[in-house]
Short mmCIF file of C-alpha atoms and ligand atoms in Angstrom, two decimals:
data_model
loop_
_atom_site.label_atom_id
_atom_site.label_comp_id
_atom_site.label_asym_id
_atom_site.label_seq_id
_atom_site.Cartn_x
_atom_site.Cartn_y
_atom_site.Cartn_z
CA UNK A 1 33.31 -9.40 -5.39
CA UNK A 2 30.96 -6.46 -5.22
CA UNK A 3 29.29 -5.71 -8.51
CA UNK A 4 30.00 -2.03 -7.84
CA UNK A 5 33.41 -2.73 -9.35
CA UNK A 6 31.58 -3.07 -12.66
CA UNK A 7 29.75 0.25 -12.26
CA UNK A 8 31.14 3.57 -13.50
CA UNK A 9 33.82 4.47 -10.93
CA UNK A 10 33.09 8.23 -11.11
CA UNK A 11 29.50 7.50 -10.07
CA UNK A 12 30.49 5.15 -7.26
CA UNK A 13 32.63 8.04 -5.96
CA UNK A 14 29.94 10.69 -6.55
CA UNK A 15 28.63 12.57 -3.55
CA UNK A 16 24.88 12.93 -4.19
CA UNK A 17 23.07 16.25 -4.54
CA UNK A 18 22.10 17.29 -1.03
CA UNK A 19 18.41 18.05 -1.55
CA UNK A 20 16.50 19.76 1.23
CA UNK A 21 14.26 16.74 1.89
CA UNK A 22 17.31 14.54 2.30
CA UNK A 23 18.70 16.44 5.30
CA UNK A 24 16.44 14.47 7.65
CA UNK A 25 15.67 17.52 9.85
CA UNK A 26 12.06 18.21 10.77
CA UNK A 27 10.57 21.58 11.76
CA UNK A 28 7.20 23.34 11.76
CA UNK A 29 8.44 26.36 9.81
CA UNK A 30 10.18 25.03 6.74
CA UNK A 31 12.29 27.58 4.92
CA UNK A 32 14.90 25.24 3.51
CA UNK A 33 13.74 24.44 -0.05
CA UNK A 34 12.63 27.75 -1.61
CA UNK A 35 9.05 26.47 -1.69
CA UNK A 36 6.04 28.78 -1.61
CA UNK A 37 4.46 28.82 1.84
CA UNK A 38 0.85 28.56 0.48
CA UNK A 39 -0.91 25.51 -0.86
CA UNK A 40 -2.91 26.58 -3.90
CA UNK A 41 -4.82 23.29 -4.12
CA UNK A 42 -5.36 22.99 -0.37
CA UNK A 43 -6.54 19.39 -0.53
CA UNK A 44 -7.42 18.39 3.05
CA UNK A 45 -6.68 14.72 2.56
CA UNK A 46 -3.18 15.05 1.28
CA UNK A 47 0.28 16.43 1.77
CA UNK A 48 0.66 20.06 0.79
CA UNK A 49 1.39 20.17 -2.91
CA UNK A 50 3.53 23.29 -2.46
CA UNK A 51 6.14 21.13 -0.72
CA UNK A 52 8.66 18.86 -2.40
CA UNK A 53 7.80 15.21 -1.82
CA UNK A 54 9.95 12.74 0.09
CA UNK A 55 12.64 11.33 -2.23
CA UNK A 56 11.53 7.79 -1.31
CA UNK A 57 8.19 8.08 0.54
CA UNK A 58 8.47 5.92 3.61
CA UNK A 59 4.94 4.50 3.71
CA UNK A 60 4.91 3.66 0.02
CA UNK A 61 8.32 2.05 0.38
CA UNK A 62 7.13 -0.14 3.26
CA UNK A 63 3.97 -1.16 1.41
CA UNK A 64 5.78 -2.04 -1.81
CA UNK A 65 8.52 -3.92 0.07
CA UNK A 66 5.80 -5.92 1.86
CA UNK A 67 3.97 -6.57 -1.43
CA UNK A 68 7.11 -7.98 -3.04
CA UNK A 69 8.33 -9.70 0.13
CA UNK A 70 11.70 -7.96 0.30
CA UNK A 71 13.64 -5.76 2.73
CA UNK A 72 13.00 -2.04 2.13
CA UNK A 73 16.79 -1.50 1.83
CA UNK A 74 16.71 -3.46 -1.41
CA UNK A 75 14.05 -1.25 -2.98
CA UNK A 76 14.29 1.91 -5.05
CA UNK A 77 11.06 3.39 -6.39
CA UNK A 78 11.04 5.59 -9.46
CA UNK A 79 8.96 6.86 -12.37
CA UNK A 80 8.06 3.48 -13.76
CA UNK A 81 10.48 0.65 -14.47
CA UNK A 82 11.45 2.74 -17.49
CA UNK A 83 13.35 5.10 -15.21
CA UNK A 84 15.09 2.21 -13.45
CA UNK A 85 16.19 0.83 -16.84
CA UNK A 86 17.62 4.23 -17.76
CA UNK A 87 19.43 4.67 -14.44
CA UNK A 88 20.95 1.17 -14.53
CA UNK A 89 22.30 1.86 -18.01
CA UNK A 90 23.81 5.12 -16.82
CA UNK A 91 25.18 3.62 -13.60
CA UNK A 92 26.99 0.74 -15.28
CA UNK A 93 27.78 1.57 -18.90
CA UNK A 94 30.62 3.79 -20.04
CA UNK A 95 29.11 5.60 -23.02
CA UNK A 96 30.64 4.66 -26.35
CA UNK A 97 32.31 1.64 -24.82
CA UNK A 98 30.29 -0.86 -22.78
CA UNK A 99 27.52 -3.08 -24.06
CA UNK A 100 24.25 -4.59 -22.88
CA UNK A 101 22.61 -7.83 -23.97
CA UNK A 102 18.88 -8.42 -24.37
CA UNK A 103 16.52 -10.76 -26.16
CA UNK A 104 14.92 -10.10 -29.54
CA UNK A 105 12.03 -9.73 -29.74
CA UNK A 106 11.68 -8.10 -26.34
CA UNK A 107 10.66 -4.84 -24.68
CA UNK A 108 11.83 -1.94 -26.86
CA UNK A 109 13.05 0.32 -24.06
CA UNK A 110 16.24 -1.67 -23.48
CA UNK A 111 17.48 -0.82 -26.95
CA UNK A 112 16.23 2.77 -26.85
CA UNK A 113 17.74 3.36 -23.40
CA UNK A 114 21.06 1.87 -24.50
CA UNK A 115 21.12 3.98 -27.66
CA UNK A 116 20.26 7.20 -25.81
CA UNK A 117 23.17 6.51 -23.49
CA UNK A 118 25.45 5.38 -26.36
CA UNK A 119 25.88 1.88 -24.92
CA UNK A 120 26.28 -0.92 -27.46
CA UNK A 121 23.23 -3.13 -27.80
CA UNK A 122 23.51 -6.86 -28.49
CA UNK A 123 20.41 -8.88 -29.28
CA UNK A 124 20.01 -12.58 -28.66
CA UNK A 125 17.52 -13.69 -31.29
CA UNK A 126 14.67 -15.94 -30.21
CA UNK A 127 13.13 -18.24 -32.77
CA UNK A 128 9.33 -17.95 -33.13
CA UNK A 129 9.15 -21.42 -34.66
CA UNK A 130 10.74 -22.80 -31.46
CA UNK A 131 8.18 -20.89 -29.35
CA UNK A 132 10.86 -18.29 -28.50
CA UNK A 133 12.83 -20.76 -26.38
CA UNK A 134 15.98 -19.27 -24.85
CA UNK A 135 19.31 -20.81 -25.75
CA UNK A 136 21.31 -20.30 -22.60
CA UNK A 137 24.67 -20.84 -24.29
CA UNK A 138 23.84 -18.54 -27.19
CA UNK A 139 23.10 -15.80 -24.67
CA UNK A 140 26.33 -16.38 -22.74
CA UNK A 141 28.27 -16.36 -26.02
CA UNK A 142 27.26 -12.69 -26.48
CA UNK A 143 28.84 -11.67 -23.16
CA UNK A 144 32.31 -10.18 -23.14
CA UNK A 145 34.50 -8.12 -20.80
CA UNK A 146 32.53 -4.95 -21.63
CA UNK A 147 29.07 -6.41 -21.04
CA UNK A 148 27.55 -4.70 -18.02
CA UNK A 149 23.85 -5.54 -18.11
CA UNK A 150 21.80 -8.47 -19.36
CA UNK A 151 18.07 -7.75 -19.66
CA UNK A 152 15.81 -10.75 -19.27
CA UNK A 153 12.17 -9.83 -19.69
CA UNK A 154 10.07 -12.64 -18.19
CA UNK A 155 7.25 -13.02 -19.04
CA UNK A 156 8.64 -11.55 -22.24
CA UNK A 157 6.92 -8.70 -24.02
CA UNK A 158 5.77 -9.28 -26.79
CA UNK A 159 6.22 -13.07 -27.01
CA UNK A 160 4.60 -13.89 -23.65
CA UNK A 161 7.32 -16.45 -22.89
CA UNK A 162 8.36 -17.20 -19.32
CA UNK A 163 12.11 -17.54 -18.77
CA UNK A 164 12.21 -17.84 -15.00
CA UNK A 165 13.71 -21.34 -15.08
CA UNK A 166 16.92 -19.78 -16.51
CA UNK A 167 17.45 -17.05 -13.92
CA UNK A 168 19.37 -18.95 -11.26
CA UNK A 169 21.90 -20.47 -13.65
CA UNK A 170 22.25 -17.28 -15.73
CA UNK A 171 22.93 -15.22 -12.62
CA UNK A 172 25.58 -17.73 -11.54
CA UNK A 173 27.20 -17.71 -14.97
CA UNK A 174 27.30 -13.89 -14.95
CA UNK A 175 28.47 -13.54 -11.33
CA UNK A 176 30.95 -10.63 -10.80
CA UNK A 177 30.74 -9.81 -14.51
CA UNK A 178 27.34 -8.42 -15.38
CA UNK A 179 24.09 -7.49 -13.69
CA UNK A 180 21.20 -9.75 -14.68
CA UNK A 181 18.15 -7.47 -14.84
CA UNK A 182 14.94 -9.49 -14.72
CA UNK A 183 11.98 -7.41 -15.87
CA UNK A 184 8.90 -8.81 -14.16
CA UNK A 185 6.38 -6.27 -15.47
CA UNK A 186 3.89 -9.11 -16.11
CA UNK A 187 4.82 -11.64 -13.40
CA UNK A 188 1.43 -11.24 -11.71
CA UNK A 189 -0.23 -12.91 -14.71
CA UNK A 190 2.25 -15.78 -14.82
CA UNK A 191 1.60 -17.85 -11.72
CA UNK A 192 5.40 -17.96 -11.29
CA UNK A 193 7.61 -17.27 -8.29
CA UNK A 194 9.34 -13.87 -8.48
CA UNK A 195 13.10 -13.75 -8.93
CA UNK A 196 13.14 -11.60 -5.76
CA UNK A 197 13.49 -14.87 -3.87
CA UNK A 198 16.91 -15.40 -5.49
CA UNK A 199 18.42 -12.08 -4.37
CA UNK A 200 20.10 -13.67 -1.35
CA UNK A 201 21.96 -16.03 -3.65
CA UNK A 202 23.05 -13.52 -6.30
CA UNK A 203 24.60 -10.08 -5.72
CA UNK A 204 24.43 -9.52 -9.49
CA UNK A 205 20.66 -9.88 -9.76
CA UNK A 206 18.21 -7.00 -10.15
CA UNK A 207 14.44 -7.30 -10.48
CA UNK A 208 12.12 -4.71 -12.01
CA UNK A 209 8.51 -4.60 -10.86
CA UNK A 210 5.80 -2.10 -11.67
CA UNK A 211 2.37 -0.97 -10.53
CA UNK A 212 1.59 -0.08 -14.17
CA UNK A 213 0.21 -3.38 -15.39
CA UNK A 214 -1.48 -5.76 -12.92
CA UNK A 215 -2.22 -2.96 -10.44
CA UNK A 216 -3.70 -0.71 -13.12
CA UNK A 217 -1.58 2.33 -12.34
CA UNK A 218 0.13 3.04 -15.67
CA UNK A 219 -0.80 6.72 -15.41
CA UNK A 220 0.86 7.20 -12.03
CA UNK A 221 4.31 5.96 -13.16
CA UNK A 222 5.45 3.88 -10.19
CA UNK A 223 8.08 1.23 -10.81
CA UNK A 224 10.55 -0.53 -8.57
CA UNK A 225 14.11 -1.64 -8.76
CA UNK A 226 14.90 -4.47 -6.36
CA UNK A 227 18.53 -5.41 -5.97
CA UNK A 228 21.49 -5.70 -3.65
CA UNK A 229 21.60 -2.73 -1.26
CA UNK A 230 24.81 -1.40 -2.85
CA UNK A 231 23.21 -1.20 -6.27
CA UNK A 232 20.06 0.40 -4.86
CA UNK A 233 22.23 3.02 -3.12
CA UNK A 234 24.11 3.75 -6.31
CA UNK A 235 20.91 4.22 -8.31
CA UNK A 236 19.42 6.41 -5.56
CA UNK A 237 22.54 8.56 -5.66
CA UNK A 238 22.35 9.29 -9.39
CA UNK A 239 18.54 9.57 -9.55
CA UNK A 240 16.82 12.96 -9.76
CA UNK A 241 16.16 14.24 -6.24
CA UNK A 242 12.34 13.91 -6.23
CA UNK A 243 11.33 11.19 -8.68
CA UNK A 244 7.87 10.53 -7.26
CA UNK A 245 5.16 13.20 -7.59
CA UNK A 246 2.95 13.44 -4.49
CA UNK A 247 -0.33 12.64 -6.37
CA UNK A 248 1.27 9.45 -7.74
CA UNK A 249 2.38 8.41 -4.29
CA UNK A 250 -1.20 8.80 -3.05
CA UNK A 251 -2.48 6.73 -5.96
CA UNK A 252 0.13 4.07 -5.16
CA UNK A 253 -0.90 3.90 -1.52
CA UNK A 254 -4.55 3.53 -2.52
CA UNK A 255 -3.99 0.54 -4.80
CA UNK A 256 -1.96 -1.11 -2.05
CA UNK A 257 -4.81 -0.99 0.48
CA UNK A 258 -6.01 -4.53 1.35
CA UNK A 259 -9.41 -4.14 -0.36
CA UNK A 260 -7.79 -2.84 -3.54
CA UNK A 261 -5.26 -5.69 -3.50
CA UNK A 262 -8.14 -8.16 -3.22
CA UNK A 263 -9.82 -6.58 -6.27
CA UNK A 264 -6.49 -6.73 -8.10
CA UNK A 265 -6.21 -10.46 -7.38
CA UNK A 266 -9.70 -11.03 -8.75
CA UNK A 267 -8.97 -8.98 -11.87
CA UNK A 268 -5.74 -10.86 -12.50
CA UNK A 269 -7.62 -14.17 -12.27
CA UNK A 270 -10.27 -12.86 -14.66
CA UNK A 271 -7.67 -11.63 -17.16
CA UNK A 272 -5.86 -14.97 -17.07
CA UNK A 273 -9.15 -16.80 -17.74
CA UNK A 274 -9.92 -14.39 -20.56
CA UNK A 275 -6.42 -14.81 -21.99
CA UNK A 276 -6.91 -18.57 -22.20
CA UNK A 277 -10.40 -18.18 -23.64
CA UNK A 278 -9.09 -15.76 -26.28
CA UNK A 279 -6.17 -17.99 -27.08
CA UNK A 280 -8.45 -20.93 -27.84
CA UNK A 281 -11.03 -18.84 -29.75
CA UNK A 282 -8.46 -16.93 -31.81
CA UNK A 283 -6.60 -20.10 -32.73
CA UNK A 284 -9.81 -21.35 -34.37
CA UNK A 285 -10.24 -18.37 -36.68
CA UNK A 286 -9.37 -18.94 -40.33
CA UNK A 287 -7.45 -15.64 -40.49
CA UNK A 288 -5.13 -16.72 -37.65
CA UNK A 289 -2.06 -18.86 -38.35
CA UNK A 290 -0.61 -19.10 -34.85
CA UNK A 291 -1.29 -17.96 -31.29
CA UNK A 292 1.68 -18.32 -28.99
CA UNK A 293 1.17 -19.35 -25.36
CA UNK A 294 1.39 -16.31 -23.09
CA UNK A 295 2.17 -15.69 -19.43
CA UNK A 296 1.27 -12.00 -19.70
CA UNK A 297 -1.97 -10.04 -20.16
CA UNK A 298 -1.57 -10.11 -23.93
CA UNK A 299 -1.30 -12.55 -26.82
CA UNK A 300 1.06 -12.56 -29.77
CA UNK A 301 -0.58 -13.84 -32.95
CA UNK A 302 0.48 -14.49 -36.49
CA UNK A 303 -2.15 -13.79 -39.11
CA UNK A 304 -2.37 -14.83 -42.72
CA UNK A 305 -2.46 -11.09 -43.44
CA UNK A 306 -1.76 -8.93 -40.39
CA UNK A 307 -2.37 -5.68 -42.26
CA UNK A 308 -5.85 -6.76 -43.12
CA UNK A 309 -6.53 -7.91 -39.55
CA UNK A 310 -5.15 -4.66 -38.12
CA UNK A 311 -7.31 -2.56 -40.41
CA UNK A 312 -10.36 -4.67 -39.80
CA UNK A 313 -9.94 -4.26 -36.03
CA UNK A 314 -9.39 -0.54 -36.42
CA UNK A 315 -12.54 -0.29 -38.53
CA UNK A 316 -14.32 -1.80 -35.51
CA UNK A 317 -12.73 0.87 -33.30
CA UNK A 318 -10.18 -1.57 -31.81
CA UNK A 319 -6.49 -0.73 -31.70
CA UNK A 320 -3.87 -3.47 -31.31
CA UNK A 321 -0.10 -3.40 -31.62
CA UNK A 322 1.54 -4.13 -34.95
CA UNK A 323 4.81 -6.08 -34.64
CA UNK A 324 4.93 -7.19 -38.27
CA UNK A 325 7.96 -5.08 -39.14
CA UNK A 326 10.14 -6.68 -36.43
CA UNK A 327 12.61 -9.37 -37.45
CA UNK A 328 10.95 -12.79 -37.37
CA UNK A 329 7.55 -11.34 -36.52
CA UNK A 330 6.12 -10.89 -40.01
CA UNK A 331 2.31 -10.79 -39.94
CA UNK A 332 2.31 -10.63 -36.13
CA UNK A 333 0.05 -8.49 -33.94
CA UNK A 334 -0.02 -8.24 -30.17
CA UNK A 335 -3.44 -8.00 -28.57
CA UNK A 336 -3.83 -6.94 -24.94
CA UNK A 337 -6.52 -8.74 -22.98
CA UNK A 338 -9.36 -6.34 -22.19
CA UNK A 339 -12.72 -6.69 -20.51
CA UNK A 340 -14.90 -9.61 -21.59
CA UNK A 341 -16.84 -7.17 -23.81
CA UNK A 342 -13.61 -5.84 -25.37
CA UNK A 343 -12.42 -9.35 -26.07
CA UNK A 344 -15.76 -10.37 -27.57
CA UNK A 345 -15.54 -7.32 -29.83
CA UNK A 346 -12.11 -8.52 -31.06
CA UNK A 347 -13.50 -11.98 -31.80
CA UNK A 348 -16.55 -10.57 -33.57
CA UNK A 349 -14.42 -8.22 -35.70
CA UNK A 350 -12.02 -10.98 -36.73
CA UNK A 351 -14.58 -13.73 -37.20
CA UNK A 352 -15.67 -12.23 -40.50
CA UNK A 353 -12.14 -11.49 -41.67
CA UNK A 354 -11.19 -13.26 -44.87
CA UNK A 355 -8.01 -15.29 -44.61
C1 LIG B 401 5.03 -2.00 -19.74
C2 LIG B 401 6.40 -2.49 -19.50
C3 LIG B 401 7.26 -1.81 -18.64
C4 LIG B 401 6.95 -0.41 -18.25
O1 LIG B 401 6.77 -0.28 -16.95
P1 LIG B 401 6.57 1.15 -16.28
O2 LIG B 401 6.72 0.79 -14.87
O3 LIG B 401 5.22 1.62 -16.66
O4 LIG B 401 7.65 2.06 -16.79
C5 LIG B 401 8.47 -2.38 -18.30
N1 LIG B 401 8.85 -3.55 -18.84
C6 LIG B 401 8.06 -4.19 -19.72
C7 LIG B 401 8.53 -5.47 -20.30
C8 LIG B 401 6.83 -3.67 -20.08
O5 LIG B 401 6.09 -4.30 -21.00
#
């Protein structure tokens, strides 16, 4: 069964907005999009900024598809994975009626996106004292006839846990019922095989990737949805006509050049080494109660007194993320891995902290 039967029928039937750039015609004199005929910035190296960009820039699409090892037909590129999360919620969930399931703690945008769209949000609680292990059956017990999306963030933000060993069986268990959305924002730091390799086996699998984290392009907002062609077409149909600003597309192409990709690989290796160094060093500090293993470029820690640690870091001009008000995460802070100097500054600031 096609998973489109679980999407909102009025959207499956929707004829998309016929934007000028979608017509496919090419001509020297372009008077089809009410654009200004002059380029104020007149940047020699780039597309004229007075023109609307391609809805899905072909070169960027080919490069990203090659990077992730997938067919370009399975790829939709948007303004960060955040936009893909929002569009999936809108494509599948009838507002005020359908529900989505996600882990807790996990990335906050699933809940926010669901609430903005008035979809019901169901959390599957992970136990910090069990290292956030996922109980497969507990997750499936939250699924009902109105569940449309299941978000699995792996490696999970903020716990750092990798859940990839569950993807194949979860996708099978959810087949024809719900779309399993695997958010791989941090997969590059995990030394794990992407769920993209399972797309042939599961029509109800979607993978989110981003250039924001490992590729250092958070400011450009380039994220990818990778899924069955039917789902990609549906999302493309309801997406705004020109999601990708031309300067962001240029930035994306630059970080996907071979030399840049080589630097990215080296930086990932460095960050992973630093993560493990920090994990060992932090675990030895008297102020630290627990450092969880992490497959991302961050560590989740429990302090004896997280408020004190947070303030001490801030006094040393270091900002970290406070998770202490989240259920189960009392006294927990999340620390991103920075440069070696940044990380040393964290250690130096905390070393003197009273427990
Ligand atoms: C940072 C983050 C994102 C955001 O990605 P963008 O592509 O920048 O929108 C998505 N998912 C998770 C889990 C993240 O931590």
